Coordinates of N, CA and C in Angstrom, one line a residue:
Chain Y
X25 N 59.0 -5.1 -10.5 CA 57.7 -5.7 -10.4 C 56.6 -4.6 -10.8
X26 N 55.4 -5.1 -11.3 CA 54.3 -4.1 -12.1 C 53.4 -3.7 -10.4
X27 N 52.9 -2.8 -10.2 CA 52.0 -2.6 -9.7 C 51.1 -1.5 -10.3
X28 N 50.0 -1.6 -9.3 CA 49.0 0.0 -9.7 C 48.3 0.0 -8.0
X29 N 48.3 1.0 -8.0 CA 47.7 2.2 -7.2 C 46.3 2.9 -7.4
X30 N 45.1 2.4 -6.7 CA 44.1 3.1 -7.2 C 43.9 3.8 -5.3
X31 N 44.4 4.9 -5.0 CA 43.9 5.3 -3.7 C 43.3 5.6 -3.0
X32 N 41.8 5.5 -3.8 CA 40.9 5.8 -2.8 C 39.5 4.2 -2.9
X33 N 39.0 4.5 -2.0 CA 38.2 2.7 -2.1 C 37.1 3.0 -2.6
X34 N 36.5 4.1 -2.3 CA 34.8 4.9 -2.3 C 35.3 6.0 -3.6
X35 N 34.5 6.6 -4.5 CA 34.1 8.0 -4.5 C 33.2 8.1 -4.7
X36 N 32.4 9.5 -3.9 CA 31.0 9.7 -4.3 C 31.2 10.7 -5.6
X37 N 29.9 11.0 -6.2 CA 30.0 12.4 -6.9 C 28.2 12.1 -7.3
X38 N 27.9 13.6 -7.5 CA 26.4 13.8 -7.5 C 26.2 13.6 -9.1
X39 N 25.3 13.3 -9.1 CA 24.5 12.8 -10.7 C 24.5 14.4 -11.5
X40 N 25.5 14.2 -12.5 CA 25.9 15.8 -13.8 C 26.5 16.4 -13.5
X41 N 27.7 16.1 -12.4 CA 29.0 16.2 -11.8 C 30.4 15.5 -12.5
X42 N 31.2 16.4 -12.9 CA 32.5 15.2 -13.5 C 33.0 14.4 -12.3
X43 N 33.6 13.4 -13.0 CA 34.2 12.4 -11.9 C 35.4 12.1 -12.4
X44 N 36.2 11.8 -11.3 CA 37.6 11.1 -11.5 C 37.7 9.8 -10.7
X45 N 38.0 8.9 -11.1 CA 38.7 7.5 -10.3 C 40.5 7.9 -10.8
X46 N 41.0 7.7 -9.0 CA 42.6 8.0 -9.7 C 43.3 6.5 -10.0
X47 N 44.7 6.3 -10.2 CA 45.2 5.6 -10.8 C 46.7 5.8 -10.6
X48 N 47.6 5.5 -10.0 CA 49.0 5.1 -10.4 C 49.7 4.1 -10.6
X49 N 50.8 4.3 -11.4 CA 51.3 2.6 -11.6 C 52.9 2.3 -11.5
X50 N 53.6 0.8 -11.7 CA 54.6 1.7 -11.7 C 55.1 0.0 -12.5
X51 N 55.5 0.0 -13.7 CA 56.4 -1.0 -14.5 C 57.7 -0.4 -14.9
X52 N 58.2 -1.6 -15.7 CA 59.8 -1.4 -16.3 C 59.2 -1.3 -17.9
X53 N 59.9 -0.3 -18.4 CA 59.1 -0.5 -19.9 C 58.4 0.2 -19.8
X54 N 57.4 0.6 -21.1 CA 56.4 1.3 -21.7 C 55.4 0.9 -20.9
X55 N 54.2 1.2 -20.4 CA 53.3 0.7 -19.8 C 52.1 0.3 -20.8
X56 N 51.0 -0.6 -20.5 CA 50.3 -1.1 -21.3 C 48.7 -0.4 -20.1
X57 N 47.9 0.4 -20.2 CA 47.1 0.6 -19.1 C 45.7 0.3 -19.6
X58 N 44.6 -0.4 -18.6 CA 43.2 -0.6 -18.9 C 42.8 0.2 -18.1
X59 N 41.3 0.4 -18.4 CA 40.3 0.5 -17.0 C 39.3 -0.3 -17.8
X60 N 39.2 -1.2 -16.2 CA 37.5 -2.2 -16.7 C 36.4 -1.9 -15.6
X61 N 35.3 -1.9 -15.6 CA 34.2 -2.2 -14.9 C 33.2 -2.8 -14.8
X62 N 32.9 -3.2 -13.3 CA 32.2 -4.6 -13.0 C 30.7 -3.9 -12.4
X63 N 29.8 -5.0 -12.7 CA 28.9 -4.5 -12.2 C 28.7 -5.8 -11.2
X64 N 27.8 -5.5 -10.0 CA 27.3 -6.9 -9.1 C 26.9 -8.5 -9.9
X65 N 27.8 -9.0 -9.3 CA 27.9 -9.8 -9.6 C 27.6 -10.1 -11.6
X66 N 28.9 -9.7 -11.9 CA 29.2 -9.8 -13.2 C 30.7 -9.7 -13.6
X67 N 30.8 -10.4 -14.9 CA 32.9 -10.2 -15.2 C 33.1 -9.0 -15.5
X68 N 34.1 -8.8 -15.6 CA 34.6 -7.2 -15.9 C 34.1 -6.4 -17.5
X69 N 34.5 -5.4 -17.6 CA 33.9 -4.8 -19.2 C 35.1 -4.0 -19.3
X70 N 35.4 -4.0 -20.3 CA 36.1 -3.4 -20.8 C 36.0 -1.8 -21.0
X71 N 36.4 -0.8 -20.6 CA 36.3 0.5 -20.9 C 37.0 1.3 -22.1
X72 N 38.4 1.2 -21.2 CA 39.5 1.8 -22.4 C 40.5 1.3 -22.0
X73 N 41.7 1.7 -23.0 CA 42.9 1.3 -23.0 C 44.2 2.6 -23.3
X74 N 45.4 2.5 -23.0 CA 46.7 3.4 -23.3 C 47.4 2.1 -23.9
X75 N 47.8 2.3 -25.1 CA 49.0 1.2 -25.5 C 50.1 2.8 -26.1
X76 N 50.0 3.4 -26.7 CA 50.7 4.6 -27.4 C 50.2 5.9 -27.8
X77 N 50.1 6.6 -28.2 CA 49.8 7.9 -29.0 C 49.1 8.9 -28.4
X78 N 48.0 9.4 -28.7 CA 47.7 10.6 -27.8 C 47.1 10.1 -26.3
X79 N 48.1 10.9 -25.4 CA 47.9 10.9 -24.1 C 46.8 10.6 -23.5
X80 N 45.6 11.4 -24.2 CA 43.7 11.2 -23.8 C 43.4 10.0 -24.6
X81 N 42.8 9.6 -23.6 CA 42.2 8.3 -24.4 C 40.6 7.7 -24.2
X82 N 39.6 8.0 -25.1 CA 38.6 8.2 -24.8 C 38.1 6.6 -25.0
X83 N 37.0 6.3 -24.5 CA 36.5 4.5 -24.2 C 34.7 5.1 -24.4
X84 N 34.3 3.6 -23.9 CA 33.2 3.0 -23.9 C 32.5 4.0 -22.6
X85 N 31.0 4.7 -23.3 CA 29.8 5.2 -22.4 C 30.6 6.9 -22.1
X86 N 30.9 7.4 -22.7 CA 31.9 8.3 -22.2 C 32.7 8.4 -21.9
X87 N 33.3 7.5 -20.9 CA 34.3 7.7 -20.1 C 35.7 8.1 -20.7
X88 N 36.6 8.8 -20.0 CA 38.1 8.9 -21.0 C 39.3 9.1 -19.8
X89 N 40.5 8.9 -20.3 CA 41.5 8.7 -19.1 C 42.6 9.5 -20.2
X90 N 43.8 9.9 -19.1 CA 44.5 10.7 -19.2 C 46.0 10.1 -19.4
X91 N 47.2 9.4 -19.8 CA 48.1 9.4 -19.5 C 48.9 9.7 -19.1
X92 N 49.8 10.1 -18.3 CA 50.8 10.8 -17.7 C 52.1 10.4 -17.1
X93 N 53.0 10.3 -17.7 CA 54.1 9.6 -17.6 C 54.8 10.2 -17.0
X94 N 54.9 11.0 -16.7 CA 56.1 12.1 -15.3 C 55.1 11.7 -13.8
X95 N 54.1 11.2 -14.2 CA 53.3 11.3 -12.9 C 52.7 10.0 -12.8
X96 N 53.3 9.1 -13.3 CA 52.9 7.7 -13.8 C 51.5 7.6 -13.2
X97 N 50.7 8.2 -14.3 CA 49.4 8.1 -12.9 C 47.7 8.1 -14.7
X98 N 47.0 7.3 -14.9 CA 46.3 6.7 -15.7 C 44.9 7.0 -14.8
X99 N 44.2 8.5 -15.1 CA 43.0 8.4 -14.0 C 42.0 8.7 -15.4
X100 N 41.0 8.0 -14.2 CA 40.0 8.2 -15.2 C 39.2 9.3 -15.5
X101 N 38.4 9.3 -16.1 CA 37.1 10.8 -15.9 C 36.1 10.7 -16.6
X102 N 34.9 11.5 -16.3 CA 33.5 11.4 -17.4 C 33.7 12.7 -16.9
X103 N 32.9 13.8 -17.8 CA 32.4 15.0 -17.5 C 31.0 15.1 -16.7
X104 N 30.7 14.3 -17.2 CA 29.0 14.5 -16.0 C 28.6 12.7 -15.5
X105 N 28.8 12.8 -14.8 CA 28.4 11.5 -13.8 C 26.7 11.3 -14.0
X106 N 26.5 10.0 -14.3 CA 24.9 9.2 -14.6 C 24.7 8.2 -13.2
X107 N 24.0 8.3 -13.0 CA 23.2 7.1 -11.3 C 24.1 5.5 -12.3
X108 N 23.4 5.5 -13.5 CA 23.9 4.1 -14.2 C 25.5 4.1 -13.9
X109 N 26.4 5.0 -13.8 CA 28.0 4.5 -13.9 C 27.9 4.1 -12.6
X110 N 27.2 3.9 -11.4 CA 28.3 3.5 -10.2 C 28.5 1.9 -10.6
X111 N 29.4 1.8 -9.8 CA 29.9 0.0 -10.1 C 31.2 0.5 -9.6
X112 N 32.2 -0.8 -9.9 CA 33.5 -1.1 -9.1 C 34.6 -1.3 -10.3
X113 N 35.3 -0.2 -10.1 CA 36.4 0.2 -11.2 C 37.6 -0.1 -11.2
X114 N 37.8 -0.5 -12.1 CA 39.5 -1.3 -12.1 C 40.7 -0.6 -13.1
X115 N 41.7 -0.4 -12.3 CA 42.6 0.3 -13.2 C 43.8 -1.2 -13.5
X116 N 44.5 -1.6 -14.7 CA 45.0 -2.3 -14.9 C 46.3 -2.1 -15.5
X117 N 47.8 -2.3 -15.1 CA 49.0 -2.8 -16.1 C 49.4 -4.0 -16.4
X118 N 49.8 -3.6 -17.7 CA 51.0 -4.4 -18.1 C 52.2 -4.1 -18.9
X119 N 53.1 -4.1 -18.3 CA 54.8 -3.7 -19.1 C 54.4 -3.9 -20.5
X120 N 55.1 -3.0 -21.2 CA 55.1 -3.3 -23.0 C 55.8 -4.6 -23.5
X121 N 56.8 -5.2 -22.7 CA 57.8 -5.8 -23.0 C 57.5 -7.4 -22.0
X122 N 56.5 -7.2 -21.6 CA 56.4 -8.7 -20.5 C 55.5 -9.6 -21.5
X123 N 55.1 -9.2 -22.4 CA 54.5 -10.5 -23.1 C 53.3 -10.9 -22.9
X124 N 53.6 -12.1 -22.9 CA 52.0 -12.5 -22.1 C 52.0 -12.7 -21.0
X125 N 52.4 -12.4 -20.1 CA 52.0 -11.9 -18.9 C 50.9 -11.3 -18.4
X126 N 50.3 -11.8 -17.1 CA 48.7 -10.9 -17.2 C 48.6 -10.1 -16.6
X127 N 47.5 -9.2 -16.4 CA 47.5 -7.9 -16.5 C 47.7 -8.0 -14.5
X128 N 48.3 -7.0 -14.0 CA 47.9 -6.4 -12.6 C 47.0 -5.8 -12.2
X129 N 46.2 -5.7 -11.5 CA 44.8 -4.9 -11.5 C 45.2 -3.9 -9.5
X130 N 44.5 -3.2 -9.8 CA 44.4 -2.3 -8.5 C 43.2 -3.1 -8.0
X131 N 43.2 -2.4 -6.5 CA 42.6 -2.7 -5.6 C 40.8 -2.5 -5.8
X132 N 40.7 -1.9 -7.1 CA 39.2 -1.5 -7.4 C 39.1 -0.2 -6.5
X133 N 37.7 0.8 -7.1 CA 37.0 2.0 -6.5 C 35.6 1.6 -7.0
X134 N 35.0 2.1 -5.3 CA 33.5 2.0 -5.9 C 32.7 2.8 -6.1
X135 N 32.7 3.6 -6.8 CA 31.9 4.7 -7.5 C 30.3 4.8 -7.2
X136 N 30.2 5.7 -6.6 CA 28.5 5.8 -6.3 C 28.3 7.1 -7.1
X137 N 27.3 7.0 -7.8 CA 26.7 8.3 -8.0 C 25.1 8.3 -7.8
X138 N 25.5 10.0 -7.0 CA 24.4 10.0 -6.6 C 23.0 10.9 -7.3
X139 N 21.8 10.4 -7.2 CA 20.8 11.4 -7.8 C 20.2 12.7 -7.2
Chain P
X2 N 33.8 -7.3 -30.4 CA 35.1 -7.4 -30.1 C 35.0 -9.0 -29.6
X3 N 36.1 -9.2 -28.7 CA 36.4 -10.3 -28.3 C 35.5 -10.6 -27.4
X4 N 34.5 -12.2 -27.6 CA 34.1 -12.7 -26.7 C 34.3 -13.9 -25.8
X5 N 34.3 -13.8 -24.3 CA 34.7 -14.7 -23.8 C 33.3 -15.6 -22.7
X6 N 33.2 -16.8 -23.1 CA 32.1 -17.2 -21.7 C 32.3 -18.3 -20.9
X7 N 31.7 -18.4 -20.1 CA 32.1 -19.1 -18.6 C 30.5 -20.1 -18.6
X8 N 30.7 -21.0 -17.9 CA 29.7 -21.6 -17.5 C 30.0 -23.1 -16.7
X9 N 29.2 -23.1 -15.5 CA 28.1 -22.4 -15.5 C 28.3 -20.6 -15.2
X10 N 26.7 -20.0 -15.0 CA 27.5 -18.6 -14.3 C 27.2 -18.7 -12.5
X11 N 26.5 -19.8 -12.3 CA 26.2 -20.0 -11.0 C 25.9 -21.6 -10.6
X12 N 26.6 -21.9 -9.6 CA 26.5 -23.4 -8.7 C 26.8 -23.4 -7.6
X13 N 25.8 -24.1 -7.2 CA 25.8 -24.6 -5.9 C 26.0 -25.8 -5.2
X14 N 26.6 -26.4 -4.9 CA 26.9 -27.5 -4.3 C 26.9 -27.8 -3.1
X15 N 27.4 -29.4 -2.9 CA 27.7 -29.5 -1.3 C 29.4 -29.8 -0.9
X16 N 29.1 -29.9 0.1 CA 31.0 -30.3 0.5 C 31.6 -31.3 0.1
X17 N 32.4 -31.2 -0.5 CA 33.2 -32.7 -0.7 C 32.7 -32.8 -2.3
X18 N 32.0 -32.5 -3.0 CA 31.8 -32.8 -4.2 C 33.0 -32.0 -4.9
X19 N 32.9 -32.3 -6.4 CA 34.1 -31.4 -7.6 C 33.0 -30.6 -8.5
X20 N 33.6 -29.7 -8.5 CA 32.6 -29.0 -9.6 C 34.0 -27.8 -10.6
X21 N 33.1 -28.6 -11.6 CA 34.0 -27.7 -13.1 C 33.5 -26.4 -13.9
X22 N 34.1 -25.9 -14.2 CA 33.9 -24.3 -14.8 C 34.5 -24.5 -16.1
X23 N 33.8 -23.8 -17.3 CA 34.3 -23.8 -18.3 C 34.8 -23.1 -18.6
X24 N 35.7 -21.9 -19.5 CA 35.6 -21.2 -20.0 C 36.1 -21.5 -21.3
X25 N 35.2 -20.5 -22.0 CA 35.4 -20.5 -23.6 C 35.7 -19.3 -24.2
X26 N 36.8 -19.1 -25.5 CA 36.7 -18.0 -26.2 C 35.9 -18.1 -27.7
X27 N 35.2 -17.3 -27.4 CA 34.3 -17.4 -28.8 C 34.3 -17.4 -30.5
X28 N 35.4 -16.1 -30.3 CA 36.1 -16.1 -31.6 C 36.9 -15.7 -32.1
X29 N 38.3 -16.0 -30.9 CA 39.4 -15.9 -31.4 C 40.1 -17.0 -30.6
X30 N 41.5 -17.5 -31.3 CA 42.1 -18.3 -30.3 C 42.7 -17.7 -29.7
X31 N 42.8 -18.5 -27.7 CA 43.6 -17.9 -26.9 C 44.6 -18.4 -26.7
X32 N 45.4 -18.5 -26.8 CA 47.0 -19.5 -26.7 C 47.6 -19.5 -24.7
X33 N 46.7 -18.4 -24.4 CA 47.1 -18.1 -23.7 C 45.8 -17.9 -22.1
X34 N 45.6 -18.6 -20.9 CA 44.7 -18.1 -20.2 C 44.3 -18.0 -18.9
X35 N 43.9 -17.3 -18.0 CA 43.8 -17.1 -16.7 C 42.7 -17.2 -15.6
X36 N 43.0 -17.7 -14.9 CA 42.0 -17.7 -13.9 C 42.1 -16.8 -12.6
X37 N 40.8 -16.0 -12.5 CA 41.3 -14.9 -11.2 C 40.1 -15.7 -10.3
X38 N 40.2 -14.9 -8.8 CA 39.2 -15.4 -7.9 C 38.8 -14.1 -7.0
X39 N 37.5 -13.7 -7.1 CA 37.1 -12.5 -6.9 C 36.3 -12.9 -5.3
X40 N 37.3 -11.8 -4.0 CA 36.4 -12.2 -2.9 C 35.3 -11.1 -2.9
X41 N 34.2 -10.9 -1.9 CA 33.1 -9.5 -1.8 C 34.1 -8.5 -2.1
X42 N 33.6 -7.6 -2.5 CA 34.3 -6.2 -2.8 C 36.1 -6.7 -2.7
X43 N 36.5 -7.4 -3.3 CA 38.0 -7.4 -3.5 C 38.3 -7.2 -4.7
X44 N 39.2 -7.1 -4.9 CA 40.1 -7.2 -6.4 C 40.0 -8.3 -6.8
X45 N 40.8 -8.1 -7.8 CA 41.0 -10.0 -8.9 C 42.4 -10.8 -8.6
X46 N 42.5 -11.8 -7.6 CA 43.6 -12.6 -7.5 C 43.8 -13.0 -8.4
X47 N 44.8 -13.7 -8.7 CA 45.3 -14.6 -10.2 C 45.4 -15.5 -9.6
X48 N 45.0 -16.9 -9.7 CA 45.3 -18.0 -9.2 C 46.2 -18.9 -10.2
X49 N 45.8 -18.9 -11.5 CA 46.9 -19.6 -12.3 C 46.9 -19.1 -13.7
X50 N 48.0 -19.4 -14.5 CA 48.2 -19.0 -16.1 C 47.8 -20.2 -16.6
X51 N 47.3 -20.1 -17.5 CA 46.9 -21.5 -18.4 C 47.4 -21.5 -19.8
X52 N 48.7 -22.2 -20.0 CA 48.8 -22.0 -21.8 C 48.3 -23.7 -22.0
X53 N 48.0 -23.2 -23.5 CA 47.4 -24.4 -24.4 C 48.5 -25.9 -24.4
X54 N 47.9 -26.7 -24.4 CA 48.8 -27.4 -24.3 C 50.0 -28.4 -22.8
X55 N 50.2 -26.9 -22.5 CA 51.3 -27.4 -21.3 C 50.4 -27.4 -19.9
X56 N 51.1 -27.7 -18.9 CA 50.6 -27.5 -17.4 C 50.5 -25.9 -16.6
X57 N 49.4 -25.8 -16.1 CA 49.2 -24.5 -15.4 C 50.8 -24.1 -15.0
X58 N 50.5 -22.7 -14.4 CA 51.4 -21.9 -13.6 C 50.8 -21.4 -12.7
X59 N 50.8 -21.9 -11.4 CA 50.4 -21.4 -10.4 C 50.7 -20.5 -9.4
X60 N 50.0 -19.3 -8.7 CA 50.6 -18.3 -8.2 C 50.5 -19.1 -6.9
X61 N 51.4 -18.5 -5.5 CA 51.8 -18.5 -4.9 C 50.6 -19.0 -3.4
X62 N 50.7 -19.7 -3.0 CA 49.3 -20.3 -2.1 C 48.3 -20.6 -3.0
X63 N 48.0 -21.5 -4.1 CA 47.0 -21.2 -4.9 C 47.2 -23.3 -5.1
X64 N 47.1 -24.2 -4.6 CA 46.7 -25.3 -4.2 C 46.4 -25.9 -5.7
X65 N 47.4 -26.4 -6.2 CA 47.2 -27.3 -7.6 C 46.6 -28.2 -7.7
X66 N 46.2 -28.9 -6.5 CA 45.8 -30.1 -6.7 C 44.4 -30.2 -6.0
X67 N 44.1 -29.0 -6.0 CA 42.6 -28.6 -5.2 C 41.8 -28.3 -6.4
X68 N 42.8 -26.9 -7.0 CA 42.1 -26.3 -8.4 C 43.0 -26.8 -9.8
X69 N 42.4 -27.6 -10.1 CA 42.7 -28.3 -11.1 C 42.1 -27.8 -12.5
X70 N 43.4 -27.2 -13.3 CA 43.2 -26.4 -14.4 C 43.6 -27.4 -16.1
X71 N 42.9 -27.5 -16.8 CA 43.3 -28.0 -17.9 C 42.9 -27.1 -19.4
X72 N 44.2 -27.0 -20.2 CA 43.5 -26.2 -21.1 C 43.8 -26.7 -22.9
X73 N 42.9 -27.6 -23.0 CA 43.6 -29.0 -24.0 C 43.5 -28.5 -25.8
X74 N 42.2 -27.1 -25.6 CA 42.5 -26.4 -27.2 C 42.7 -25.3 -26.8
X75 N 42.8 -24.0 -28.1 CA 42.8 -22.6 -27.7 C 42.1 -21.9 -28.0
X76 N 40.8 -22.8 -27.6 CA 39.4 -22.2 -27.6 C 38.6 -22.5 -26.2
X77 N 38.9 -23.3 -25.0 CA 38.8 -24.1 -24.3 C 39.6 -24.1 -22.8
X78 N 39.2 -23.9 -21.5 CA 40.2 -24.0 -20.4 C 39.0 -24.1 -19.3
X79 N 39.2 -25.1 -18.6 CA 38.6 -25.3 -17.2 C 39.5 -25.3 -16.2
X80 N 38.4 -25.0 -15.1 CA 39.1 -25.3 -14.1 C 37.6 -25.8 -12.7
X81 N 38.4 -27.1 -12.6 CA 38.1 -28.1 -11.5 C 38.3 -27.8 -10.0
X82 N 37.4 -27.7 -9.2 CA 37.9 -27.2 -7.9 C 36.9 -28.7 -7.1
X83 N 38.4 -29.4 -6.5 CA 38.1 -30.8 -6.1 C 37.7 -30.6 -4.7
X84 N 36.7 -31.6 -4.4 CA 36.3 -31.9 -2.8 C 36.1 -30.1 -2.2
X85 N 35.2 -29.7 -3.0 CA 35.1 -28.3 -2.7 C 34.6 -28.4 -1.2
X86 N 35.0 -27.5 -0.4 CA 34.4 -26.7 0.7 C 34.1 -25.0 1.2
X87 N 33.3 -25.0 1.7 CA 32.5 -23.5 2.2 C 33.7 -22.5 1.9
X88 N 34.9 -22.4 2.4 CA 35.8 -21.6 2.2 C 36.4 -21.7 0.8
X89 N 35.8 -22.3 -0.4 CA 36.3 -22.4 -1.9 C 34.8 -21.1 -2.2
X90 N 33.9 -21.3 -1.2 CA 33.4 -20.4 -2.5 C 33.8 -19.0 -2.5
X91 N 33.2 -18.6 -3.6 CA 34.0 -17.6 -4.4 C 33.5 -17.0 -6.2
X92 N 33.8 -16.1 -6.1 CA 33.6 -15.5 -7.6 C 34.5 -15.9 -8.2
X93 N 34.3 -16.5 -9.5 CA 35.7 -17.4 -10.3 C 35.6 -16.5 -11.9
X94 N 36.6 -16.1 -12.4 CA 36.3 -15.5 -13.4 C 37.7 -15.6 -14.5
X95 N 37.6 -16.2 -15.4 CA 38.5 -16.5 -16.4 C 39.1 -15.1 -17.3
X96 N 40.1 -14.9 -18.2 CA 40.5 -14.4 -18.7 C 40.9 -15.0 -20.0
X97 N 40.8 -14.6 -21.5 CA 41.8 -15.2 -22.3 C 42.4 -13.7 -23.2
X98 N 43.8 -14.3 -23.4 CA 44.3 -13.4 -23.9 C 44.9 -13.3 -25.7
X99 N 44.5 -12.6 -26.2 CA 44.4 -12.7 -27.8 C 46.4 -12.3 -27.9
X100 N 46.7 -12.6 -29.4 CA 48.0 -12.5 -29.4 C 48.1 -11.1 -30.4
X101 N 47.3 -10.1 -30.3 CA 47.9 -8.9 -30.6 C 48.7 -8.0 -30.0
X102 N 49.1 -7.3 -30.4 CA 50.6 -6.7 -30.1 C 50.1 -5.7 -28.6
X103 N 48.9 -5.7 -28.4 CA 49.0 -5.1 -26.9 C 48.4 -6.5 -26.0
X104 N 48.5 -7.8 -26.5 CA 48.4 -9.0 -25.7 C 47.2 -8.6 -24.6
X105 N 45.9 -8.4 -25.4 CA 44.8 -8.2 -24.6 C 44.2 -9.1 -23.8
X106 N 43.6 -8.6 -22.4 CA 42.5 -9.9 -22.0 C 41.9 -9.6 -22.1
X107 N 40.7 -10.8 -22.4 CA 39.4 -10.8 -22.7 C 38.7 -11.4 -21.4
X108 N 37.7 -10.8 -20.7 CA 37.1 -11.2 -19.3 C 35.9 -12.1 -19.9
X109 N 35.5 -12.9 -19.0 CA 34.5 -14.1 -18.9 C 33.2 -12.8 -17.5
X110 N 32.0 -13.8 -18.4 CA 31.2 -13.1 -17.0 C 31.3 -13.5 -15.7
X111 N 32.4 -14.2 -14.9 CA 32.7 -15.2 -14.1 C 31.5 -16.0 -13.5
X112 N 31.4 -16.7 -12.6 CA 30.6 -18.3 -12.1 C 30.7 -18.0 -10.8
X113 N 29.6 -17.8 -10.5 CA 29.1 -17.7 -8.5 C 29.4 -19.2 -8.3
X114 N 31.1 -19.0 -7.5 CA 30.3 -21.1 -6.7 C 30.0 -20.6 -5.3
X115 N 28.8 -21.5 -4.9 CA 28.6 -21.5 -3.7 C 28.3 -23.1 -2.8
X116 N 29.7 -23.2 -2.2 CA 29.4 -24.2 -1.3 C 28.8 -24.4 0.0
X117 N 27.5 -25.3 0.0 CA 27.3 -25.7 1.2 C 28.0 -26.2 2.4

């Protein structure tokens, strides 16, 4: 069965501060990884994605995430945290091999940053 | 990229009435599509798969005949939530999924229902 792991519910970090949201997962197969974020009361956005190739994978507003397959763990990062990124952050799989099958999402993190 | 929209993005009703949600994909077909239900600060449940054509797939406590899903092109999928009550409302937010080789979803800005 697909799961993900995001283990913390909150993080703070101060405004020009890097940040991490973490992330683990755990499928059969190649993994397929998102991160989306929501803002109040709105649908998700799309950030970035892992389908293959280099491990770093940079997205939308800065943000970029890491791969790691010995550590099945897809965290995210910006180098300097902005008041505009807090919102509620979603790490997402899906198996390479499940098809259309939809995505599993974590429990969300709510990112505050502060000024 | 892929756009997907919802509407309404917000209703309010009263008890016992039906109220429908659209979703649409804008410019690509989705053969394929989903409905999540977002509580306060929760995650995204899946409540059901919707392929074109056939009958939902419904996950697990998720009342078929309450939320009534049809998805008749693959541009096109609602979902009907009958004789709504207070404990239906909810953040409702669609998904469709394009058939490229990482079988992406495309999110909807989901639809505030709020029952009286």
């Amino acid at each position: 069965a697909q799961s993900v792991a995001q283990p913390e519910d909150q993080v703070n970090v101060a405004e020009g501060n890097p940040l991490t949201v973490k992330c683990t997962y755990s499928v059969s197969g190649n993994p397929y990884l998102f991160w989306y974020v929501q803002y109040p009361n709105r649908g998700l956005q799309f950030l970035l994605k892992y389908i293959t190739g280099d491990n770093l994978v940079k997205g939308s507003y800065g943000f970029e995430a890491e791969f790691n397959k010995s550590q099945t763990s897809f965290h995210l990062k910006k180098p300097s945290a902005l008041v505009s990124d807090s919102a509620l952050y979603f790490c997402a799989v899906r198996g390479g091999n499940s098809g259309n099958t939809p995505l599993v999402f974590g429990k969300g993190t709510r990112l505050s940053v502060i000024a | 990229g892929a756009v997907v929209s919802q509407h309404p993005s917000r209703v309010i009703c009263k008890s016992g009435t039906s109220v429908k949600i659209e979703c649409r994909s804008l410019d690509f077909q989705a053969t394929t599509m989903f409905w999540y239900r977002q509580f306060p600060k929760k995650s995204l449940m899946l409540m059901a798969t919707s392929n074109e054509g056939s009958k939902a797939t419904y996950e697990q406590g998720v009342e078929k005949d309450k939320f009534l899903i049809n998805h008749a092109s693959l541009t096109l999928s609602t979902l009907t939530v009958t004789s709504a009550h207070p404990e239906d409302s909810s953040f409702y937010i669609c998904s469709a999924m394009s058939g490229g080789g990482a079988f992406e979803q495309f999110f909807g800005p989901g639809t505030r229902l709020t029952v009286l």
